[in-house]
XYZ file of C-alpha atoms in Angstrom:
735
model
C 0.000 0.000 0.000
C 1.496 3.342 -1.082
C 0.867 6.240 1.281
C 0.831 9.830 0.077
C 2.156 12.832 1.978
C 0.712 16.347 2.144
C 1.442 19.494 4.147
C -1.452 21.909 4.725
C -0.973 25.445 6.120
C -3.048 26.192 9.228
C -3.864 29.624 10.633
C -4.722 30.238 14.254
C -2.558 27.753 16.179
C -1.314 29.427 19.349
C -0.210 26.715 21.781
C 0.597 23.035 22.218
C -3.060 22.320 22.964
C -3.946 23.637 19.487
C -1.483 21.136 18.025
C -3.135 18.324 19.984
C -6.608 19.463 18.885
C -5.781 19.462 15.171
C -3.974 16.125 15.350
C -6.888 14.595 17.256
C -9.410 15.754 14.643
C -7.424 14.500 11.653
C -6.531 11.172 13.284
C -10.265 10.422 13.419
C -10.352 10.283 9.599
C -10.176 6.747 8.228
C -7.084 6.226 6.073
C -4.778 8.607 7.951
C -1.527 6.879 8.913
C 0.410 9.694 10.587
C -0.304 13.335 11.379
C 2.081 15.969 12.726
C 1.064 19.579 13.368
C 3.883 22.121 13.620
C 3.214 25.195 15.749
C 6.302 27.085 14.553
C 5.587 26.591 10.832
C 1.801 26.797 11.265
C 1.097 23.691 9.211
C 0.053 20.075 9.529
C 1.739 17.195 7.673
C -0.342 14.112 6.932
C 0.549 10.652 5.603
C -2.566 8.964 4.237
C -4.027 6.211 2.063
C -5.404 7.962 -1.033
C -7.867 5.102 -1.616
C -9.639 5.877 1.666
C -9.376 9.638 2.133
C -8.312 12.871 0.435
C -7.149 16.438 1.278
C -10.685 17.954 1.301
C -11.467 15.795 4.341
C -8.368 17.121 6.116
C -9.384 20.706 5.358
C -12.843 19.988 6.747
C -11.269 18.532 9.903
C -9.113 21.641 10.380
C -12.147 23.918 9.987
C -14.187 21.712 12.317
C -11.493 22.138 14.973
C -11.902 25.919 14.740
C -8.853 26.809 12.637
C -8.403 28.231 9.155
C -6.438 27.067 6.139
C -5.909 28.582 2.680
C -7.605 26.323 0.132
C -4.885 26.962 -2.461
C -1.136 26.996 -1.823
C -0.807 30.060 -4.062
C -2.664 32.084 -1.441
C -0.292 31.224 1.406
C 1.879 34.320 1.181
C -1.100 36.651 0.758
C -2.886 35.118 3.730
C 0.212 35.539 5.886
C 0.545 39.210 4.953
C -3.157 39.909 5.594
C -2.932 38.136 8.943
C -0.051 40.403 9.980
C -1.844 43.565 8.833
C -4.972 42.606 10.782
C -2.855 42.084 13.883
C -1.332 45.550 13.587
C -4.730 47.157 13.128
C -6.226 45.195 16.009
C -3.286 46.036 18.264
C -3.829 49.738 17.683
C -7.537 49.371 18.452
C -6.988 47.312 21.581
C -4.475 49.699 23.152
C -6.562 52.781 22.290
C -9.476 51.109 24.069
C -7.544 49.550 26.979
C -5.557 52.576 28.172
C -8.627 54.680 29.196
C -10.081 51.655 31.035
C -6.849 51.262 33.027
C -6.724 54.989 33.836
C -10.327 54.995 35.087
C -9.840 51.759 37.028
C -6.617 52.763 38.772
C -6.960 56.522 39.306
C -10.671 57.396 38.978
C -12.359 54.200 40.139
C -15.196 56.126 41.885
C -15.979 58.254 38.809
C -19.375 56.886 37.759
C -19.330 57.960 34.063
C -15.856 56.449 33.824
C -17.197 53.130 35.121
C -19.887 52.998 32.427
C -17.389 54.016 29.746
C -15.021 51.277 30.973
C -17.823 48.718 30.662
C -18.560 49.821 27.074
C -14.876 49.791 26.102
C -14.341 46.338 27.653
C -17.304 44.996 25.661
C -15.888 46.616 22.508
C -12.425 45.083 23.047
C -13.840 41.607 23.584
C -16.338 41.825 20.720
C -14.066 43.294 18.038
C -10.233 43.249 18.340
C -10.284 40.239 20.671
C -13.213 38.361 19.153
C -10.951 35.694 17.609
C -10.071 34.537 21.138
C -13.707 33.869 22.010
C -14.554 32.322 18.636
C -11.702 29.847 19.010
C -12.600 29.168 22.632
C -16.180 28.355 21.580
C -14.969 25.905 18.921
C -12.598 24.306 21.429
C -15.333 23.810 23.997
C -17.740 22.414 21.386
C -15.317 19.603 20.558
C -14.187 19.249 24.202
C -10.546 20.195 23.535
C -9.912 23.351 25.597
C -6.712 25.286 24.856
C -5.134 28.633 25.738
C -8.035 30.625 24.259
C -10.455 28.736 26.498
C -8.503 29.806 29.590
C -8.316 33.442 28.462
C -11.992 33.579 27.454
C -13.150 32.037 30.718
C -11.051 34.388 32.864
C -11.984 37.594 31.001
C -15.693 36.737 30.811
C -15.715 35.921 34.526
C -14.150 39.290 35.372
C -16.476 41.172 32.983
C -19.691 39.504 34.180
C -18.815 39.988 37.856
C -17.990 43.672 37.237
C -21.202 44.179 35.228
C -23.306 42.781 38.075
C -21.478 45.052 40.511
C -22.050 48.083 38.274
C -25.736 47.583 37.457
C -27.129 45.934 40.608
C -27.483 48.540 43.391
C -26.960 45.993 46.170
C -23.449 45.293 44.818
C -22.325 48.893 44.230
C -19.656 48.591 46.884
C -18.036 45.646 45.100
C -14.761 45.894 43.176
C -14.946 46.656 39.442
C -12.572 44.645 37.227
C -13.102 46.179 33.792
C -9.385 46.979 33.476
C -8.609 43.263 33.970
C -10.235 41.881 30.760
C -9.087 44.990 28.853
C -5.418 44.584 29.795
C -5.498 40.789 29.540
C -6.645 41.060 25.915
C -4.103 43.832 25.231
C -1.204 41.826 26.682
C -2.289 38.564 25.037
C -2.625 40.145 21.595
C 0.649 42.072 21.924
C 2.452 38.929 23.011
C 0.976 36.921 20.146
C 1.926 39.583 17.618
C 5.552 39.633 18.799
C 5.549 35.838 18.981
C 4.279 35.554 15.388
C 7.025 37.859 14.144
C 9.653 35.812 15.950
C 8.201 32.528 14.643
C 8.381 33.842 11.085
C 12.013 34.768 11.625
C 12.770 31.232 12.821
C 11.173 29.837 9.626
C 12.849 32.409 7.351
C 15.639 30.001 6.321
C 13.155 27.670 4.638
C 11.580 30.624 2.837
C 15.032 31.712 1.617
C 15.473 28.290 0.022
C 12.099 28.612 -1.694
C 12.929 32.121 -2.891
C 15.992 30.811 -4.775
C 13.678 28.927 -7.151
C 12.317 31.145 -9.975
C 8.586 30.931 -10.612
C 8.740 31.653 -14.367
C 10.687 30.166 -17.284
C 11.139 31.264 -20.906
C 10.370 28.215 -23.053
C 10.891 27.864 -26.808
C 7.974 25.987 -28.388
C 7.174 25.850 -32.095
C 9.950 28.348 -32.712
C 8.395 30.943 -30.388
C 9.549 32.145 -26.994
C 6.790 31.958 -24.372
C 6.839 32.535 -20.617
C 5.394 29.763 -18.446
C 5.113 28.931 -14.773
C 8.029 26.662 -13.886
C 5.532 23.986 -12.822
C 4.245 23.869 -16.434
C 7.676 23.176 -17.964
C 7.956 19.651 -19.369
C 10.766 17.179 -19.987
C 12.724 17.898 -23.199
C 11.456 21.475 -23.346
C 14.015 24.037 -24.478
C 14.466 26.831 -21.954
C 16.171 30.151 -22.689
C 18.277 31.790 -19.958
C 19.898 35.195 -20.430
C 22.787 36.848 -18.604
C 22.275 37.491 -14.863
C 19.089 35.411 -14.785
C 18.488 32.577 -12.328
C 18.281 29.204 -14.079
C 14.730 27.866 -13.507
C 15.251 24.152 -14.316
C 17.761 21.309 -14.222
C 19.037 20.561 -17.712
C 21.872 20.288 -20.225
C 23.289 23.161 -22.255
C 22.328 22.850 -25.924
C 23.572 26.231 -27.135
C 25.936 28.734 -25.556
C 28.458 28.867 -22.740
C 28.753 30.875 -19.551
C 30.250 31.051 -16.103
C 27.607 29.640 -13.755
C 27.330 30.666 -10.103
C 26.252 27.445 -8.344
C 26.911 28.615 -4.779
C 23.271 28.090 -3.772
C 23.541 24.405 -4.743
C 27.177 23.368 -4.260
C 28.405 26.011 -1.821
C 31.350 26.813 -4.104
C 31.847 30.607 -4.257
C 33.780 30.542 -7.559
C 31.635 30.360 -10.726
C 32.244 27.394 -13.048
C 32.593 27.720 -16.802
C 30.070 25.496 -18.565
C 29.412 24.864 -22.220
C 27.472 22.569 -24.562
C 26.644 19.218 -22.951
C 27.296 20.341 -19.361
C 24.688 19.989 -16.610
C 23.212 23.072 -14.926
C 20.900 23.285 -11.925
C 17.827 25.291 -10.998
C 18.703 28.107 -8.604
C 22.156 28.781 -10.099
C 22.893 32.015 -11.980
C 23.987 32.527 -15.591
C 26.652 35.235 -15.376
C 27.131 36.110 -19.034
C 25.808 35.398 -22.488
C 22.665 33.408 -23.214
C 22.013 29.682 -22.838
C 19.510 27.314 -24.386
C 18.867 24.357 -22.078
C 17.301 20.950 -22.639
C 15.156 20.120 -19.599
C 16.107 16.677 -18.265
C 14.236 16.680 -14.939
C 10.681 17.469 -13.945
C 10.453 20.800 -12.039
C 9.413 18.890 -8.911
C 12.506 16.652 -9.141
C 15.297 19.220 -9.506
C 18.215 19.207 -7.079
C 16.878 22.384 -5.449
C 13.334 20.969 -5.195
C 14.742 17.832 -3.580
C 16.570 19.945 -0.990
C 13.426 21.973 -0.219
C 11.365 18.775 -0.004
C 13.892 17.184 2.361
C 13.907 20.246 4.630
C 10.095 20.446 4.645
C 9.846 16.751 5.514
C 12.413 17.155 8.291
C 10.440 20.049 9.777
C 7.188 18.082 9.630
C 8.576 15.344 11.883
C 8.541 15.481 15.664
C 11.643 15.163 17.800
C 11.386 13.008 20.974
C 11.388 16.140 23.150
C 8.445 17.529 21.165
C 6.428 14.321 21.520
C 6.916 14.521 25.304
C 5.814 18.174 25.359
C 2.735 17.348 23.252
C 1.693 14.552 25.624
C 1.948 16.940 28.572
C 0.066 19.661 26.681
C -2.744 17.198 25.961
C -3.702 17.175 29.656
C -2.350 20.602 30.598
C -5.461 22.745 30.043
C -7.918 20.379 31.807
C -5.523 20.205 34.777
C -5.308 24.019 34.890
C -9.114 24.274 34.855
C -9.285 21.887 37.816
C -6.579 23.839 39.706
C -8.441 27.119 39.103
C -11.668 25.646 40.533
C -9.782 24.230 43.520
C -8.242 27.685 44.105
C -11.689 29.305 43.989
C -13.138 26.745 46.395
C -10.191 26.993 48.804
C -10.480 30.783 49.072
C -14.254 30.579 49.525
C -13.826 28.059 52.348
C -10.810 29.408 54.222
C -10.960 33.189 53.655
C -13.414 35.031 55.905
C -13.282 38.643 54.684
C -13.920 39.432 51.014
C -13.644 35.783 50.148
C -15.594 35.967 46.871
C -13.432 38.731 45.382
C -10.231 36.996 46.438
C -11.464 33.593 45.269
C -12.396 35.085 41.902
C -9.002 36.816 41.643
C -7.139 33.576 42.370
C -9.207 31.635 39.835
C -8.728 34.269 37.112
C -4.986 34.449 37.832
C -4.542 30.683 37.475
C -6.481 30.622 34.198
C -4.444 33.477 32.738
C -0.927 32.741 33.926
C -0.879 29.067 32.880
C 0.968 28.932 29.579
C 0.787 25.916 27.265
C 2.135 28.226 24.525
C 5.716 28.197 25.814
C 5.565 24.412 26.129
C 4.315 24.014 22.570
C 6.889 26.396 21.081
C 9.922 25.118 23.011
C 11.010 22.440 20.530
C 9.536 23.294 17.082
C 10.842 26.877 16.979
C 14.361 25.626 17.742
C 14.152 22.819 15.170
C 12.780 25.134 12.472
C 15.627 27.597 13.017
C 18.273 24.833 13.149
C 17.133 22.727 10.175
C 16.646 25.845 8.042
C 20.077 27.226 8.943
C 21.664 23.836 8.261
C 20.048 23.621 4.809
C 21.348 27.058 3.837
C 24.835 25.858 4.796
C 24.731 22.617 2.799
C 23.599 20.263 5.592
C 20.322 18.341 5.315
C 18.924 16.610 8.404
C 16.332 13.951 7.576
C 14.192 14.836 10.616
C 14.203 16.357 14.078
C 15.010 13.032 15.721
C 18.205 12.742 13.646
C 19.228 16.233 14.727
C 18.705 15.333 18.402
C 20.689 12.077 18.024
C 23.524 13.861 16.219
C 24.085 15.974 19.314
C 25.011 12.800 21.246
C 27.674 11.578 18.763
C 30.792 10.216 20.478
C 32.424 8.256 17.621
C 32.605 8.867 13.860
C 33.382 5.938 11.547
C 34.745 7.013 8.146
C 34.713 4.996 4.959
C 37.942 5.617 3.016
C 37.418 5.582 -0.734
C 35.047 8.321 -1.859
C 34.546 9.673 1.658
C 37.925 10.529 3.167
C 39.355 10.474 -0.352
C 37.994 11.972 -3.560
C 37.312 8.489 -4.947
C 38.933 9.441 -8.252
C 42.276 7.658 -8.718
C 44.907 9.488 -10.696
C 48.389 8.660 -11.957
C 50.824 10.297 -9.573
C 54.149 9.537 -11.247
C 55.978 7.352 -13.749
C 59.443 5.952 -14.325
C 60.962 4.759 -17.619
C 64.184 2.762 -17.985
C 66.541 5.303 -19.654
C 67.774 2.931 -22.364
C 64.172 2.269 -23.479
C 63.189 5.914 -23.994
C 63.831 5.782 -27.741
C 61.593 2.741 -28.250
C 58.811 3.877 -25.913
C 56.822 5.955 -28.483
C 56.215 2.828 -30.586
C 55.202 0.797 -27.519
C 52.772 3.363 -26.055
C 49.950 2.629 -28.587
C 50.260 -1.062 -27.687
C 50.111 -0.416 -23.942
C 47.121 1.941 -24.383
C 45.242 -0.653 -26.434
C 46.010 -3.331 -23.819
C 44.722 -1.095 -21.005
C 41.510 -0.360 -22.905
C 40.969 -4.071 -23.511
C 41.467 -4.865 -19.804
C 38.428 -2.820 -18.637
C 40.257 -2.308 -15.341
C 38.964 0.558 -13.112
C 42.302 2.332 -13.585
C 42.399 1.818 -17.362
C 40.855 5.154 -18.352
C 43.188 7.121 -16.084
C 46.288 5.220 -17.260
C 45.417 5.647 -20.958
C 44.787 9.386 -20.584
C 48.069 9.815 -18.722
C 50.088 7.863 -21.297
C 48.548 9.694 -24.243
C 49.289 13.077 -22.683
C 52.835 12.009 -21.842
C 53.592 10.348 -25.184
C 51.014 11.397 -27.815
C 50.522 8.287 -30.011
C 50.761 8.397 -33.792
C 48.217 5.621 -34.238
C 45.337 3.835 -32.485
C 45.467 0.041 -32.270
C 42.457 -2.257 -31.976
C 43.684 -5.489 -30.386
C 40.765 -6.353 -28.081
C 40.481 -9.916 -29.413
C 44.225 -10.558 -29.407
C 44.974 -9.911 -25.743
C 44.904 -12.426 -22.934
C 43.332 -11.037 -19.779
C 44.452 -12.602 -16.501
C 41.641 -11.583 -14.082
C 42.893 -9.613 -11.107
C 46.482 -9.693 -12.383
C 47.078 -8.152 -15.788
C 47.089 -8.403 -19.593
C 49.335 -10.201 -22.122
C 49.675 -9.325 -25.811
C 51.856 -11.263 -28.242
C 52.985 -9.667 -31.498
C 55.433 -11.630 -33.635
C 58.544 -12.089 -31.501
C 57.510 -9.596 -28.808
C 55.477 -10.314 -25.662
C 53.948 -7.297 -23.905
C 52.720 -7.515 -20.339
C 51.162 -4.961 -18.035
C 49.670 -5.515 -14.616
C 50.341 -5.691 -10.912
C 53.838 -5.874 -9.482
C 53.094 -9.154 -7.689
C 51.956 -10.854 -10.904
C 54.924 -9.683 -12.972
C 57.311 -10.803 -10.237
C 55.738 -14.272 -10.403
C 56.190 -14.133 -14.181
C 59.908 -13.589 -13.433
C 60.078 -10.232 -15.159
C 63.475 -8.558 -14.807
C 63.326 -5.339 -12.755
C 66.355 -3.055 -12.686
C 67.969 -2.035 -9.410
C 67.014 1.635 -9.915
C 63.387 0.734 -10.648
C 63.343 -1.518 -7.581
C 64.326 1.416 -5.336
C 61.567 3.570 -6.829
C 59.043 0.760 -6.342
C 60.040 0.465 -2.679
C 59.501 4.209 -2.168
C 56.119 4.213 -3.924
C 54.878 1.231 -1.931
C 55.583 3.147 1.283
C 53.285 5.872 -0.058
C 50.550 3.261 -0.611
C 50.452 3.820 -4.367
C 48.915 1.250 -6.698
C 51.589 0.180 -9.204
C 51.134 -0.701 -12.877
C 54.236 -2.330 -14.409
C 54.862 -2.514 -18.173
C 57.231 -5.112 -19.615
C 58.508 -6.177 -23.028
C 60.031 -9.635 -23.442
C 60.535 -10.370 -19.742
C 62.009 -6.947 -18.951
C 60.201 -4.143 -17.084
C 60.499 -0.971 -19.162
C 58.141 1.420 -17.350
C 56.152 1.721 -14.161
C 53.241 4.002 -13.193
C 52.145 4.952 -9.667
C 48.422 5.589 -9.203
C 46.583 6.609 -6.076
C 43.556 8.284 -4.635
C 43.727 11.799 -3.209
C 42.733 12.741 0.318
C 39.956 15.326 0.421
C 41.401 18.780 1.139
C 39.368 19.160 4.329
C 39.701 15.571 5.635
C 42.397 16.265 8.240
C 40.650 19.496 9.305
C 37.437 17.512 9.779
C 39.104 14.866 11.968
C 40.899 17.555 13.984
C 37.649 19.488 14.513
C 35.913 16.309 15.700
C 38.763 15.689 18.142
C 38.286 19.188 19.592
C 34.609 18.317 20.079
C 35.626 15.253 22.101
C 34.693 12.828 19.317
C 36.891 9.878 18.309
C 37.424 8.886 14.663
C 38.037 5.473 13.108
C 38.430 4.273 9.507
C 36.564 1.307 8.010
C 37.699 0.229 4.542
C 37.895 -2.746 2.237
C 41.287 -1.536 0.983
C 44.544 -3.245 1.931
C 46.300 -2.436 5.198
C 49.228 -0.352 3.899
C 47.110 1.951 1.732
C 44.515 2.365 4.488
C 47.090 3.284 7.131
C 48.846 5.797 4.891
C 45.572 7.620 4.184
C 44.517 7.390 7.832
C 47.822 8.900 8.936
C 47.380 11.802 6.516
C 43.863 12.399 7.861
C 44.958 12.130 11.496
C 43.091 8.877 12.251
C 44.930 6.346 14.425
C 42.403 3.482 14.549
C 42.109 1.656 11.217
C 40.129 -1.435 10.217
C 41.281 -2.538 6.751
C 40.225 -5.270 4.301
C 36.660 -5.153 5.710
C 33.692 -6.750 4.006
C 30.315 -4.972 4.471
C 29.359 -7.405 7.247
C 32.694 -6.755 8.988
C 31.961 -3.023 9.122
C 28.653 -3.669 10.835
C 30.229 -6.005 13.404
C 32.817 -3.365 14.270
C 30.067 -0.778 14.802
C 28.119 -3.274 16.927
C 31.179 -3.714 19.130
C 31.602 0.041 19.650
C 27.879 0.434 20.272
C 27.921 -2.281 22.939
C 30.612 -0.258 24.739
C 28.250 2.706 25.042
C 29.449 4.730 22.055
C 26.968 6.718 19.966
C 28.219 5.965 16.460
C 27.907 8.178 13.392
C 28.876 6.377 10.174
C 29.733 8.380 7.064
C 30.050 6.515 3.773
C 29.248 6.842 0.102
C 28.656 3.483 -1.574
C 26.685 0.255 -1.674
C 29.401 -1.478 0.356
C 28.657 0.963 3.206
C 24.886 0.377 3.183
C 24.833 -2.244 5.948
C 26.963 -0.111 8.279
C 24.970 3.040 7.470
C 21.720 1.243 8.272
C 23.058 -0.037 11.608
C 24.760 3.138 12.912
C 22.904 5.385 15.369
C 23.346 8.262 12.901
C 24.267 7.915 9.236
C 25.767 10.592 7.018
C 26.843 10.830 3.421
C 28.158 13.327 0.913
C 25.838 14.777 -1.705
C 27.553 12.953 -4.595
C 27.127 9.477 -3.072
C 25.165 6.549 -4.494
C 21.370 6.723 -4.311
C 21.288 3.857 -1.788
C 23.672 5.667 0.554
C 21.574 8.835 0.209
C 18.381 6.892 0.985
C 19.894 5.479 4.185
C 21.446 8.745 5.288
C 20.145 10.799 8.198
C 22.501 13.659 7.311
C 23.389 14.655 3.752
C 26.286 17.058 3.216
C 25.025 18.539 -0.057
C 28.120 20.632 -0.758
C 30.339 17.539 -0.522
C 32.496 19.025 2.246
C 33.673 16.792 5.094
C 34.213 19.826 7.300
C 30.437 20.247 7.368
C 30.207 17.085 9.499
C 31.643 18.674 12.683
C 29.588 21.768 11.831
C 26.412 19.659 11.830
C 27.342 18.182 15.223
C 28.120 21.662 16.572
C 24.731 22.924 15.364
C 22.933 19.860 16.769
C 24.537 20.295 20.190
C 23.706 23.991 20.315
C 20.114 23.258 19.247
C 19.751 20.570 21.912
C 20.951 23.069 24.523
C 18.396 25.631 23.309
C 15.582 23.035 23.403
C 16.528 21.997 26.940
C 16.608 25.646 28.049
C 13.197 26.246 26.464
C 11.620 23.178 28.054
C 13.124 23.903 31.471
C 11.843 27.479 31.265
C 8.359 26.339 30.180
C 8.101 23.743 32.957
C 9.626 25.911 35.696
C 7.479 28.881 34.691
C 4.250 26.897 35.017
C 5.317 24.994 38.149
C 6.231 28.243 39.954
C 3.685 30.678 38.551
C 0.497 28.631 38.900
C 0.862 28.296 42.724
C 1.769 32.006 42.956
C -1.309 32.875 40.899
C -3.451 30.719 43.214
C -2.233 32.779 46.186
C 0.422 30.632 47.838
C 2.411 33.784 48.731
C -0.580 35.581 50.286
C 0.343 34.621 53.902
C 3.731 36.341 53.398
C 2.786 39.355 51.250
C -0.831 39.958 52.200
C -1.691 40.453 48.510
C -2.810 38.394 45.553
C -1.197 38.710 42.148
C -2.774 41.349 39.914
C -4.460 39.604 36.925
C -2.890 42.151 34.555
C 0.570 41.079 35.735
C -0.442 37.451 35.216
C -1.442 38.230 31.614
C 1.846 40.034 30.967
C 3.832 37.135 32.468
C 2.064 34.621 30.223
C 2.844 36.636 27.092
C 6.460 37.225 28.095
C 7.036 33.499 28.710
C 6.174 32.627 25.091
C 8.222 35.501 23.686
C 11.240 34.385 25.724
C 11.040 30.838 24.324
C 10.848 32.008 20.704
C 13.566 34.636 21.207
C 15.853 32.019 22.729
C 15.310 29.773 19.688
C 16.268 32.651 17.385
C 19.788 32.529 18.865
C 20.324 29.514 16.593
C 20.071 31.766 13.529
C 22.979 33.843 14.846
C 25.194 30.815 15.538
C 28.529 31.126 13.745
C 28.967 27.882 11.777
C 32.723 28.093 11.465
C 35.361 25.674 12.726
């Protein structure tokens, strides 16, 4: 059964209880496998069986829960802008109305006209600027899922109704009027939410930056005419025209033209690359001169940039373990607060003799207002949104929030050698020719090149290119059917009275090929450098030798050194022979080497380290690493790895830089610290403030907390959590 995945924007989520409400409603729909609402991104991601349900049912569930969603993704940006403008307008209205109420309540509380005006203004504030609070509270109560709005609505209505009775019933004229309480509660709540929304948008700005790289329009040549289309309407094999300084809208090959291409948004390389006919170009890169005609070779939804955006969006839609814990707590938080508020009211009514009703009401209102599920709900997602977005902009893709949390605990990194620590592209490093054979070598080179081509050895292409550049041949020989290939050893070619051999040193030694004393010294030196040797002989005498080897990545040693500074050990796992592995490991700064490993051996080694309490991160690039990547606690790979390695990877370093691995761990650790700070603050705030709001300090101070202060404290707690998460955006990702 194939499940489909969709992300729907949701407007109106304000706290962790809202998240629980939306998830509860959508989980009721038959065919839904998984649902994850994200408070920071204001969306809900759903995995579902398309044979049983469809997006319209999800939209209906969101509306039924009392929230809004744009019906078309094209309206998302407009809706967001309108939402912000409404907030600004409402904020102005609420403060213009609230300030006179506070002045009358605090300084002219016996001024009768002021009392009536305060009543009218309080009604106005609740019915117009603050009406969304009461509408949402009503929806929440209808489906029996109370959230923050329910607490605010209940507390403000209680204060308003009590004050109205006191104002209009003569027998209660001596009672306290609380009109300033609902007025200031609404003012503080709306101000806090406005600032919180701005901060949340900043934390999600990195994802928007990625989306902004992708052009929305493309110039397509069809039937000889240039037309402008939405990028989503471009088809495979279309011809797309890109002019100087324009952003390339699609992935494709250059058919006509050449230009320097700035690919920094995709590869991270600051220097533009010169590309011409036949070269690949990527959506999001910039054509810096001239004009190009491209042949589209990928659907717009499958470009490299689209894949990165999709991976980031999917990562943000998942829940980290810390978030799942916070959501479970939030699911029972509001009902518990309601019970505590009623207990507070009852306790004051029973144990307080003088003015017990006013004090009981104050305590109940304080508890309802000061309790803050918002901070709890924002603690983890705002940090993850900021971290995953920042990572993506720096060439690091985390598969999900859980991977990011695990990465922070890394204690050991296991490196594959070929293609990970090294470039994975062997090259000929040096050559040596017997001096007395130099004159004859030009006539032998075409033979050796033809033998190499016939061998189909992995090094053949590199050896042939090197020989042809060194000794340009006068002719090309075709001797494929005349050579004898000795698998794993070399090639023999017989021509009249001459016998040509090329292959490994060990094989030619067994064939009793004569090697000069000078060549023997050079061979000894090259073997110490872990080079792979190719020996060429004519009639039982070695005439030339080539040294080939892989190249260590430029940042490999810096990566290992940075990991060491982070307190992380490094080991190498490779199928290569011992000498070559140890030479490369020494260059990289790795002291623990496991060579000549089969895929199963790599897994067993990781199992052993894991059993000793190590949290293992494996970084590899090929099929032979798949078993180890699947077993490791965290898996990582470079962006140019095989598709299987990419599928198994929890972290993808899209710019192909090893130094981004310690950067990802640094970011993960900092993010974990921010999440812990946020959660501790959210828990401590509620644990301390709810008893204070209920009046636990009254025996020592002789006063109850002012409800306006409670409202301000609740707003500030959420703003502090989001502001703390924004520190991630300012983190310097440099080693």
